Amino acid sequence: VDAILPPQCLLTNERVQAHGDLSPHAWQMLQFIDRPYCQKCGVPFETSSLKPPICGPCTAPDGFAGALTASDGLDRVRAALVYDDHSAKLALSLKYADRLDGAAALARMMQRAAADITAPDSLLVPVPLHPSRLRARRYNQAAILAQHLATLTQCDLALTALLRHRATPQQQGLSAKGRERNVRGAFRINKESQPSLKGRRVLLVDDVLTTGSTLKACAKVLKRAGAAEVNGLVLARVVQDGKMTI
Ligand SMILES: [Zn+2]
């Protein structure tokens, strides 16, 4: 098969050793998120003198609209990459181009980014697609990433713990407020999964974080169902206004 379809880099289309590999150029092009970053929401800092490093919005009282984290929602968030043209291409390759051969490599990047928020007893839960979109797309890219992460981390996987029971219009082009309205009430817990969530440390998996409204909505539902901790893990996240300096 390799002779007919030689393995190509997901990003640069250069020849690579194996299907799903990234070329050395691709590794250089991607912006990996490394410390220092906010210990809670994971937003990268240019430099940090704060100890512990926690950004302003994350120290605000619950209900502060600009915060990703809240005591009744997300506890911590990690992302492997800054969302830019290159990481967008990787995410899209997984979503629409059926380059599922790259999922394992992308999951490895995510595993590395989430090392400090992953425990042996973490429960991996992917952000679900609505059944109508799942039928159209044939697979849920977040579930594919979560499956690879389960193999890599040996953590339990609950593929259907969260259900999307309301088809939400595409989030693209919506403001942060619009996105929050759009996903409000869109998720619920699968009754069969409810007992397994009690007191659990959940690692919520998605491909891209834009404003965080989807992860926030999912985290709220999981906390209400009894999850002790809900952390978010994405492949790439939007970092507004470049890196923050605190
Ligand atoms: Zn923060």
PDB file of C-alpha atoms and ligand atoms in Angstrom:
ATOM      1  CA  VAL A   1       0.000   0.000   0.000  1.00  0.00           C
ATOM      2  CA  ASP A   2       2.865   2.373   0.866  1.00  0.00           C
ATOM      3  CA  ALA A   3       4.216   2.018  -2.673  1.00  0.00           C
ATOM      4  CA  ILE A   4       0.927   3.194  -4.149  1.00  0.00           C
ATOM      5  CA  LEU A   5       0.131   5.799  -1.498  1.00  0.00           C
ATOM      6  CA  PRO A   6       3.425   6.858   0.057  1.00  0.00           C
ATOM      7  CA  PRO A   7       3.012   8.236   3.588  1.00  0.00           C
ATOM      8  CA  GLN A   8       2.648  12.021   3.518  1.00  0.00           C
ATOM      9  CA  CYS A   9       3.028  14.554   6.317  1.00  0.00           C
ATOM     10  CA  LEU A  10      -0.360  15.733   7.592  1.00  0.00           C
ATOM     11  CA  LEU A  11       0.743  19.336   7.348  1.00  0.00           C
ATOM     12  CA  THR A  12       3.305  19.737   4.574  1.00  0.00           C
ATOM     13  CA  ASN A  13       2.508  16.703   2.371  1.00  0.00           C
ATOM     14  CA  GLU A  14       6.224  15.853   2.404  1.00  0.00           C
ATOM     15  CA  ARG A  15       7.181  12.202   2.252  1.00  0.00           C
ATOM     16  CA  VAL A  16       7.435  10.753   5.776  1.00  0.00           C
ATOM     17  CA  GLN A  17       8.360   7.353   7.191  1.00  0.00           C
ATOM     18  CA  ALA A  18       4.943   6.157   8.228  1.00  0.00           C
ATOM     19  CA  HIS A  19       1.302   7.126   7.757  1.00  0.00           C
ATOM     20  CA  GLY A  20       0.334   9.743  10.325  1.00  0.00           C
ATOM     21  CA  ASP A  21       3.869  11.056  10.860  1.00  0.00           C
ATOM     22  CA  LEU A  22       4.723  14.733  10.782  1.00  0.00           C
ATOM     23  CA  SER A  23       7.779  15.976   8.893  1.00  0.00           C
ATOM     24  CA  PRO A  24      10.562  17.868  10.713  1.00  0.00           C
ATOM     25  CA  HIS A  25       9.345  21.045   8.949  1.00  0.00           C
ATOM     26  CA  ALA A  26       5.871  20.526  10.336  1.00  0.00           C
ATOM     27  CA  TRP A  27       7.251  20.251  13.880  1.00  0.00           C
ATOM     28  CA  GLN A  28       9.005  23.593  13.368  1.00  0.00           C
ATOM     29  CA  MET A  29       5.885  25.254  12.016  1.00  0.00           C
ATOM     30  CA  LEU A  30       3.640  24.328  14.924  1.00  0.00           C
ATOM     31  CA  GLN A  31       3.428  26.506  18.058  1.00  0.00           C
ATOM     32  CA  PHE A  32       3.510  24.122  20.999  1.00  0.00           C
ATOM     33  CA  ILE A  33       2.209  25.469  24.294  1.00  0.00           C
ATOM     34  CA  ASP A  34       4.818  25.129  26.993  1.00  0.00           C
ATOM     35  CA  ARG A  35       5.269  26.615  30.435  1.00  0.00           C
ATOM     36  CA  PRO A  36       4.780  29.269  31.625  1.00  0.00           C
ATOM     37  CA  TYR A  37       1.017  29.089  31.305  1.00  0.00           C
ATOM     38  CA  CYS A  38      -1.917  29.677  33.620  1.00  0.00           C
ATOM     39  CA  GLN A  39      -2.079  26.660  35.905  1.00  0.00           C
ATOM     40  CA  LYS A  40      -5.854  26.696  35.649  1.00  0.00           C
ATOM     41  CA  CYS A  41      -6.951  27.607  32.116  1.00  0.00           C
ATOM     42  CA  GLY A  42      -3.627  26.893  30.398  1.00  0.00           C
ATOM     43  CA  VAL A  43      -3.370  30.233  28.570  1.00  0.00           C
ATOM     44  CA  PRO A  44       0.307  30.729  27.695  1.00  0.00           C
ATOM     45  CA  PHE A  45       2.235  33.591  29.270  1.00  0.00           C
ATOM     46  CA  GLU A  46       5.194  35.320  27.680  1.00  0.00           C
ATOM     47  CA  THR A  47       6.847  35.538  31.070  1.00  0.00           C
ATOM     48  CA  SER A  48       5.480  35.006  34.515  1.00  0.00           C
ATOM     49  CA  SER A  49       6.511  36.232  37.908  1.00  0.00           C
ATOM     50  CA  LEU A  50       3.318  35.102  39.586  1.00  0.00           C
ATOM     51  CA  LYS A  51       3.549  32.174  41.972  1.00  0.00           C
ATOM     52  CA  PRO A  52       1.517  30.135  41.355  1.00  0.00           C
ATOM     53  CA  PRO A  53       0.990  31.330  37.771  1.00  0.00           C
ATOM     54  CA  ILE A  54      -2.758  31.914  37.487  1.00  0.00           C
ATOM     55  CA  CYS A  55      -4.260  34.444  35.073  1.00  0.00           C
ATOM     56  CA  GLY A  56      -6.593  37.294  36.088  1.00  0.00           C
ATOM     57  CA  PRO A  57      -9.850  35.797  34.778  1.00  0.00           C
ATOM     58  CA  CYS A  58      -9.149  32.512  36.611  1.00  0.00           C
ATOM     59  CA  THR A  59      -8.791  34.333  39.938  1.00  0.00           C
ATOM     60  CA  ALA A  60     -12.087  36.206  39.438  1.00  0.00           C
ATOM     61  CA  PRO A  61     -15.155  35.077  41.393  1.00  0.00           C
ATOM     62  CA  ASP A  62     -17.408  32.448  39.777  1.00  0.00           C
ATOM     63  CA  GLY A  63     -19.593  33.829  37.053  1.00  0.00           C
ATOM     64  CA  PHE A  64     -16.960  36.103  35.524  1.00  0.00           C
ATOM     65  CA  ALA A  65     -17.800  35.825  31.826  1.00  0.00           C
ATOM     66  CA  GLY A  66     -14.211  35.976  30.601  1.00  0.00           C
ATOM     67  CA  ALA A  67     -13.042  33.012  32.671  1.00  0.00           C
ATOM     68  CA  LEU A  68     -12.768  29.507  31.272  1.00  0.00           C
ATOM     69  CA  THR A  69     -12.614  27.954  34.709  1.00  0.00           C
ATOM     70  CA  ALA A  70     -15.223  27.979  37.482  1.00  0.00           C
ATOM     71  CA  SER A  71     -15.856  25.883  40.573  1.00  0.00           C
ATOM     72  CA  ASP A  72     -19.088  24.559  39.025  1.00  0.00           C
ATOM     73  CA  GLY A  73     -17.469  24.034  35.620  1.00  0.00           C
ATOM     74  CA  LEU A  74     -13.999  23.493  34.235  1.00  0.00           C
ATOM     75  CA  ASP A  75     -11.203  23.113  36.758  1.00  0.00           C
ATOM     76  CA  ARG A  76      -8.223  23.128  34.423  1.00  0.00           C
ATOM     77  CA  VAL A  77      -7.625  23.255  30.682  1.00  0.00           C
ATOM     78  CA  ARG A  78      -4.636  22.194  28.594  1.00  0.00           C
ATOM     79  CA  ALA A  79      -3.942  22.474  24.876  1.00  0.00           C
ATOM     80  CA  ALA A  80      -1.093  21.037  22.857  1.00  0.00           C
ATOM     81  CA  LEU A  81      -0.930  23.823  20.283  1.00  0.00           C
ATOM     82  CA  VAL A  82      -1.777  27.452  19.696  1.00  0.00           C
ATOM     83  CA  TYR A  83      -4.585  27.622  17.131  1.00  0.00           C
ATOM     84  CA  ASP A  84      -3.136  29.108  13.944  1.00  0.00           C
ATOM     85  CA  ASP A  85      -3.221  28.281  10.226  1.00  0.00           C
ATOM     86  CA  HIS A  86      -1.021  25.228  10.754  1.00  0.00           C
ATOM     87  CA  SER A  87      -2.801  23.666  13.718  1.00  0.00           C
ATOM     88  CA  ALA A  88      -6.120  24.519  12.030  1.00  0.00           C
ATOM     89  CA  LYS A  89      -4.992  22.421   9.095  1.00  0.00           C
ATOM     90  CA  LEU A  90      -4.234  19.503  11.420  1.00  0.00           C
ATOM     91  CA  ALA A  91      -7.628  19.803  13.096  1.00  0.00           C
ATOM     92  CA  LEU A  92      -9.392  20.011   9.734  1.00  0.00           C
ATOM     93  CA  SER A  93      -7.490  16.996   8.409  1.00  0.00           C
ATOM     94  CA  LEU A  94      -9.028  15.027  11.246  1.00  0.00           C
ATOM     95  CA  LYS A  95     -12.481  16.501  10.820  1.00  0.00           C
ATOM     96  CA  TYR A  96     -13.152  16.580   7.124  1.00  0.00           C
ATOM     97  CA  ALA A  97     -10.291  15.058   5.197  1.00  0.00           C
ATOM     98  CA  ASP A  98     -10.479  11.615   6.737  1.00  0.00           C
ATOM     99  CA  ARG A  99      -6.797  11.679   7.644  1.00  0.00           C
ATOM    100  CA  LEU A 100      -7.472   9.496  10.637  1.00  0.00           C
ATOM    101  CA  ASP A 101      -3.964   8.092  10.277  1.00  0.00           C
ATOM    102  CA  GLY A 102      -2.767  11.270  11.989  1.00  0.00           C
ATOM    103  CA  ALA A 103      -4.963  10.909  15.057  1.00  0.00           C
ATOM    104  CA  ALA A 104      -2.421   8.900  17.042  1.00  0.00           C
ATOM    105  CA  ALA A 105       0.306  11.521  16.550  1.00  0.00           C
ATOM    106  CA  LEU A 106      -2.085  14.316  17.530  1.00  0.00           C
ATOM    107  CA  ALA A 107      -3.205  12.384  20.616  1.00  0.00           C
ATOM    108  CA  ARG A 108       0.443  11.973  21.656  1.00  0.00           C
ATOM    109  CA  MET A 109       0.870  15.768  21.561  1.00  0.00           C
ATOM    110  CA  MET A 110      -2.252  16.107  23.699  1.00  0.00           C
ATOM    111  CA  GLN A 111      -1.069  13.468  26.160  1.00  0.00           C
ATOM    112  CA  ARG A 112       2.153  15.427  26.662  1.00  0.00           C
ATOM    113  CA  ALA A 113       0.234  18.696  27.178  1.00  0.00           C
ATOM    114  CA  ALA A 114      -2.058  17.100  29.744  1.00  0.00           C
ATOM    115  CA  ALA A 115       0.602  15.267  31.751  1.00  0.00           C
ATOM    116  CA  ASP A 116      -0.013  17.397  34.867  1.00  0.00           C
ATOM    117  CA  ILE A 117      -3.808  17.023  34.777  1.00  0.00           C
ATOM    118  CA  THR A 118      -4.007  13.317  33.955  1.00  0.00           C
ATOM    119  CA  ALA A 119      -4.222  10.733  36.715  1.00  0.00           C
ATOM    120  CA  PRO A 120      -4.458   6.951  36.412  1.00  0.00           C
ATOM    121  CA  ASP A 121      -8.094   7.188  37.519  1.00  0.00           C
ATOM    122  CA  SER A 122      -9.053   9.958  35.060  1.00  0.00           C
ATOM    123  CA  LEU A 123     -12.102   9.219  32.949  1.00  0.00           C
ATOM    124  CA  LEU A 124     -11.825  10.312  29.314  1.00  0.00           C
ATOM    125  CA  VAL A 125     -15.029  11.794  27.897  1.00  0.00           C
ATOM    126  CA  PRO A 126     -15.192  13.231  24.353  1.00  0.00           C
ATOM    127  CA  VAL A 127     -17.352  16.239  23.486  1.00  0.00           C
ATOM    128  CA  PRO A 128     -20.194  14.644  21.508  1.00  0.00           C
ATOM    129  CA  LEU A 129     -21.593  15.546  18.132  1.00  0.00           C
ATOM    130  CA  HIS A 130     -25.326  15.671  17.569  1.00  0.00           C
ATOM    131  CA  PRO A 131     -26.472  12.379  15.968  1.00  0.00           C
ATOM    132  CA  SER A 132     -27.447  14.154  12.741  1.00  0.00           C
ATOM    133  CA  ARG A 133     -23.967  15.627  12.370  1.00  0.00           C
ATOM    134  CA  LEU A 134     -22.394  12.318  13.336  1.00  0.00           C
ATOM    135  CA  ARG A 135     -24.321  10.637  10.517  1.00  0.00           C
ATOM    136  CA  ALA A 136     -23.156  13.260   8.040  1.00  0.00           C
ATOM    137  CA  ARG A 137     -19.525  13.123   9.126  1.00  0.00           C
ATOM    138  CA  ARG A 138     -19.450   9.400   9.947  1.00  0.00           C
ATOM    139  CA  TYR A 139     -17.241   9.833  13.005  1.00  0.00           C
ATOM    140  CA  ASN A 140     -16.656  12.194  15.897  1.00  0.00           C
ATOM    141  CA  GLN A 141     -13.123  13.565  15.757  1.00  0.00           C
ATOM    142  CA  ALA A 142     -13.130  14.224  19.534  1.00  0.00           C
ATOM    143  CA  ALA A 143     -14.047  10.584  20.163  1.00  0.00           C
ATOM    144  CA  ILE A 144     -11.228   9.399  17.893  1.00  0.00           C
ATOM    145  CA  LEU A 145      -8.744  11.523  19.860  1.00  0.00           C
ATOM    146  CA  ALA A 146     -10.177  10.271  23.167  1.00  0.00           C
ATOM    147  CA  GLN A 147      -9.833   6.658  22.007  1.00  0.00           C
ATOM    148  CA  HIS A 148      -6.172   7.169  21.167  1.00  0.00           C
ATOM    149  CA  LEU A 149      -5.627   8.954  24.485  1.00  0.00           C
ATOM    150  CA  ALA A 150      -7.213   6.011  26.309  1.00  0.00           C
ATOM    151  CA  THR A 151      -4.739   3.656  24.641  1.00  0.00           C
ATOM    152  CA  LEU A 152      -1.810   5.939  25.469  1.00  0.00           C
ATOM    153  CA  THR A 153      -2.763   6.689  29.075  1.00  0.00           C
ATOM    154  CA  GLN A 154      -4.587   3.463  30.010  1.00  0.00           C
ATOM    155  CA  CYS A 155      -7.319   5.689  31.452  1.00  0.00           C
ATOM    156  CA  ASP A 156     -10.974   4.619  31.309  1.00  0.00           C
ATOM    157  CA  LEU A 157     -12.975   5.896  28.364  1.00  0.00           C
ATOM    158  CA  ALA A 158     -16.669   6.827  28.448  1.00  0.00           C
ATOM    159  CA  LEU A 159     -17.486   7.489  24.806  1.00  0.00           C
ATOM    160  CA  THR A 160     -21.187   8.099  25.326  1.00  0.00           C
ATOM    161  CA  ALA A 161     -21.276   9.634  28.821  1.00  0.00           C
ATOM    162  CA  LEU A 162     -22.231  12.983  27.300  1.00  0.00           C
ATOM    163  CA  LEU A 163     -24.974  13.337  24.725  1.00  0.00           C
ATOM    164  CA  ARG A 164     -25.764  16.269  22.501  1.00  0.00           C
ATOM    165  CA  HIS A 165     -29.519  16.319  22.390  1.00  0.00           C
ATOM    166  CA  ARG A 166     -29.985  19.603  20.631  1.00  0.00           C
ATOM    167  CA  ALA A 167     -28.560  20.213  17.180  1.00  0.00           C
ATOM    168  CA  THR A 168     -26.694  23.494  17.512  1.00  0.00           C
ATOM    169  CA  PRO A 169     -26.011  25.680  14.500  1.00  0.00           C
ATOM    170  CA  GLN A 170     -22.341  25.898  13.529  1.00  0.00           C
ATOM    171  CA  GLN A 171     -20.401  28.020  15.991  1.00  0.00           C
ATOM    172  CA  GLN A 172     -18.336  29.654  13.277  1.00  0.00           C
ATOM    173  CA  GLY A 173     -18.778  33.415  13.102  1.00  0.00           C
ATOM    174  CA  LEU A 174     -20.553  33.675  16.448  1.00  0.00           C
ATOM    175  CA  SER A 175     -19.347  35.939  19.241  1.00  0.00           C
ATOM    176  CA  ALA A 176     -18.417  34.489  22.630  1.00  0.00           C
ATOM    177  CA  LYS A 177     -21.865  35.403  23.983  1.00  0.00           C
ATOM    178  CA  GLY A 178     -23.547  33.975  20.890  1.00  0.00           C
ATOM    179  CA  ARG A 179     -21.628  30.737  21.297  1.00  0.00           C
ATOM    180  CA  GLU A 180     -22.656  30.419  24.924  1.00  0.00           C
ATOM    181  CA  ARG A 181     -26.304  30.912  24.023  1.00  0.00           C
ATOM    182  CA  ASN A 182     -25.884  28.460  21.182  1.00  0.00           C
ATOM    183  CA  VAL A 183     -24.689  25.574  23.358  1.00  0.00           C
ATOM    184  CA  ARG A 184     -26.751  26.313  26.468  1.00  0.00           C
ATOM    185  CA  GLY A 185     -28.814  23.233  27.240  1.00  0.00           C
ATOM    186  CA  ALA A 186     -27.347  21.326  24.297  1.00  0.00           C
ATOM    187  CA  PHE A 187     -25.716  18.594  26.395  1.00  0.00           C
ATOM    188  CA  ARG A 188     -26.976  16.046  28.853  1.00  0.00           C
ATOM    189  CA  ILE A 189     -25.635  13.012  30.672  1.00  0.00           C
ATOM    190  CA  ASN A 190     -26.382   9.551  29.404  1.00  0.00           C
ATOM    191  CA  LYS A 191     -28.392   7.978  32.266  1.00  0.00           C
ATOM    192  CA  GLU A 192     -26.406   4.756  32.036  1.00  0.00           C
ATOM    193  CA  SER A 193     -23.163   6.654  32.609  1.00  0.00           C
ATOM    194  CA  GLN A 194     -24.391   8.644  35.592  1.00  0.00           C
ATOM    195  CA  PRO A 195     -23.144   6.178  38.269  1.00  0.00           C
ATOM    196  CA  SER A 196     -19.656   6.015  36.733  1.00  0.00           C
ATOM    197  CA  LEU A 197     -19.306   9.813  36.930  1.00  0.00           C
ATOM    198  CA  LYS A 198     -19.879  10.140  40.675  1.00  0.00           C
ATOM    199  CA  GLY A 199     -16.738  11.461  42.330  1.00  0.00           C
ATOM    200  CA  ARG A 200     -14.710  10.951  39.146  1.00  0.00           C
ATOM    201  CA  ARG A 201     -11.949  13.066  37.735  1.00  0.00           C
ATOM    202  CA  VAL A 202     -13.085  13.689  34.162  1.00  0.00           C
ATOM    203  CA  LEU A 203     -10.823  14.634  31.273  1.00  0.00           C
ATOM    204  CA  LEU A 204     -13.036  16.212  28.640  1.00  0.00           C
ATOM    205  CA  VAL A 205     -11.584  15.888  25.142  1.00  0.00           C
ATOM    206  CA  ASP A 206     -12.169  18.076  22.084  1.00  0.00           C
ATOM    207  CA  ASP A 207     -10.219  19.107  19.009  1.00  0.00           C
ATOM    208  CA  VAL A 208     -10.285  22.917  19.139  1.00  0.00           C
ATOM    209  CA  LEU A 209     -11.071  25.468  21.839  1.00  0.00           C
ATOM    210  CA  THR A 210     -12.234  28.819  20.509  1.00  0.00           C
ATOM    211  CA  THR A 211     -14.105  30.676  23.243  1.00  0.00           C
ATOM    212  CA  GLY A 212     -14.494  27.598  25.445  1.00  0.00           C
ATOM    213  CA  SER A 213     -18.299  27.783  25.458  1.00  0.00           C
ATOM    214  CA  THR A 214     -18.679  24.125  24.443  1.00  0.00           C
ATOM    215  CA  LEU A 215     -16.231  22.800  27.047  1.00  0.00           C
ATOM    216  CA  LYS A 216     -17.807  25.038  29.689  1.00  0.00           C
ATOM    217  CA  ALA A 217     -21.311  23.782  28.900  1.00  0.00           C
ATOM    218  CA  CYS A 218     -20.149  20.142  29.019  1.00  0.00           C
ATOM    219  CA  ALA A 219     -18.236  20.661  32.274  1.00  0.00           C
ATOM    220  CA  LYS A 220     -21.302  22.141  33.977  1.00  0.00           C
ATOM    221  CA  VAL A 221     -23.392  19.108  33.086  1.00  0.00           C
ATOM    222  CA  LEU A 222     -20.674  16.699  34.250  1.00  0.00           C
ATOM    223  CA  LYS A 223     -20.240  18.535  37.568  1.00  0.00           C
ATOM    224  CA  ARG A 224     -23.989  18.482  38.128  1.00  0.00           C
ATOM    225  CA  ALA A 225     -23.881  14.730  37.555  1.00  0.00           C
ATOM    226  CA  GLY A 226     -21.387  14.387  40.398  1.00  0.00           C
ATOM    227  CA  ALA A 227     -17.973  14.555  38.741  1.00  0.00           C
ATOM    228  CA  ALA A 228     -15.427  15.665  41.352  1.00  0.00           C
ATOM    229  CA  GLU A 229     -13.186  17.385  38.841  1.00  0.00           C
ATOM    230  CA  VAL A 230     -13.561  18.275  35.175  1.00  0.00           C
ATOM    231  CA  ASN A 231     -10.490  19.174  33.149  1.00  0.00           C
ATOM    232  CA  GLY A 232     -10.491  20.039  29.475  1.00  0.00           C
ATOM    233  CA  LEU A 233      -7.956  18.844  26.917  1.00  0.00           C
ATOM    234  CA  VAL A 234      -7.832  20.051  23.313  1.00  0.00           C
ATOM    235  CA  LEU A 235      -5.455  19.749  20.425  1.00  0.00           C
ATOM    236  CA  ALA A 236      -5.353  23.495  19.753  1.00  0.00           C
ATOM    237  CA  ARG A 237      -6.703  26.614  21.394  1.00  0.00           C
ATOM    238  CA  VAL A 238      -7.217  30.167  20.290  1.00  0.00           C
ATOM    239  CA  VAL A 239      -4.925  32.516  22.190  1.00  0.00           C
ATOM    240  CA  GLN A 240      -6.370  36.009  22.026  1.00  0.00           C
ATOM    241  CA  ASP A 241      -4.121  39.015  21.488  1.00  0.00           C
ATOM    242  CA  GLY A 242      -0.985  36.934  21.375  1.00  0.00           C
ATOM    243  CA  LYS A 243       0.586  35.736  24.572  1.00  0.00           C
ATOM    244  CA  MET A 244      -0.319  37.328  27.860  1.00  0.00           C
ATOM    245  CA  THR A 245       2.340  38.882  30.016  1.00  0.00           C
ATOM    246  CA  ILE A 246       1.752  38.954  33.744  1.00  0.00           C
TER     247      ILE A 246
HETATM  248 ZN    ZN B   1      -6.295  31.153  33.600  1.00  0.00          ZN
END
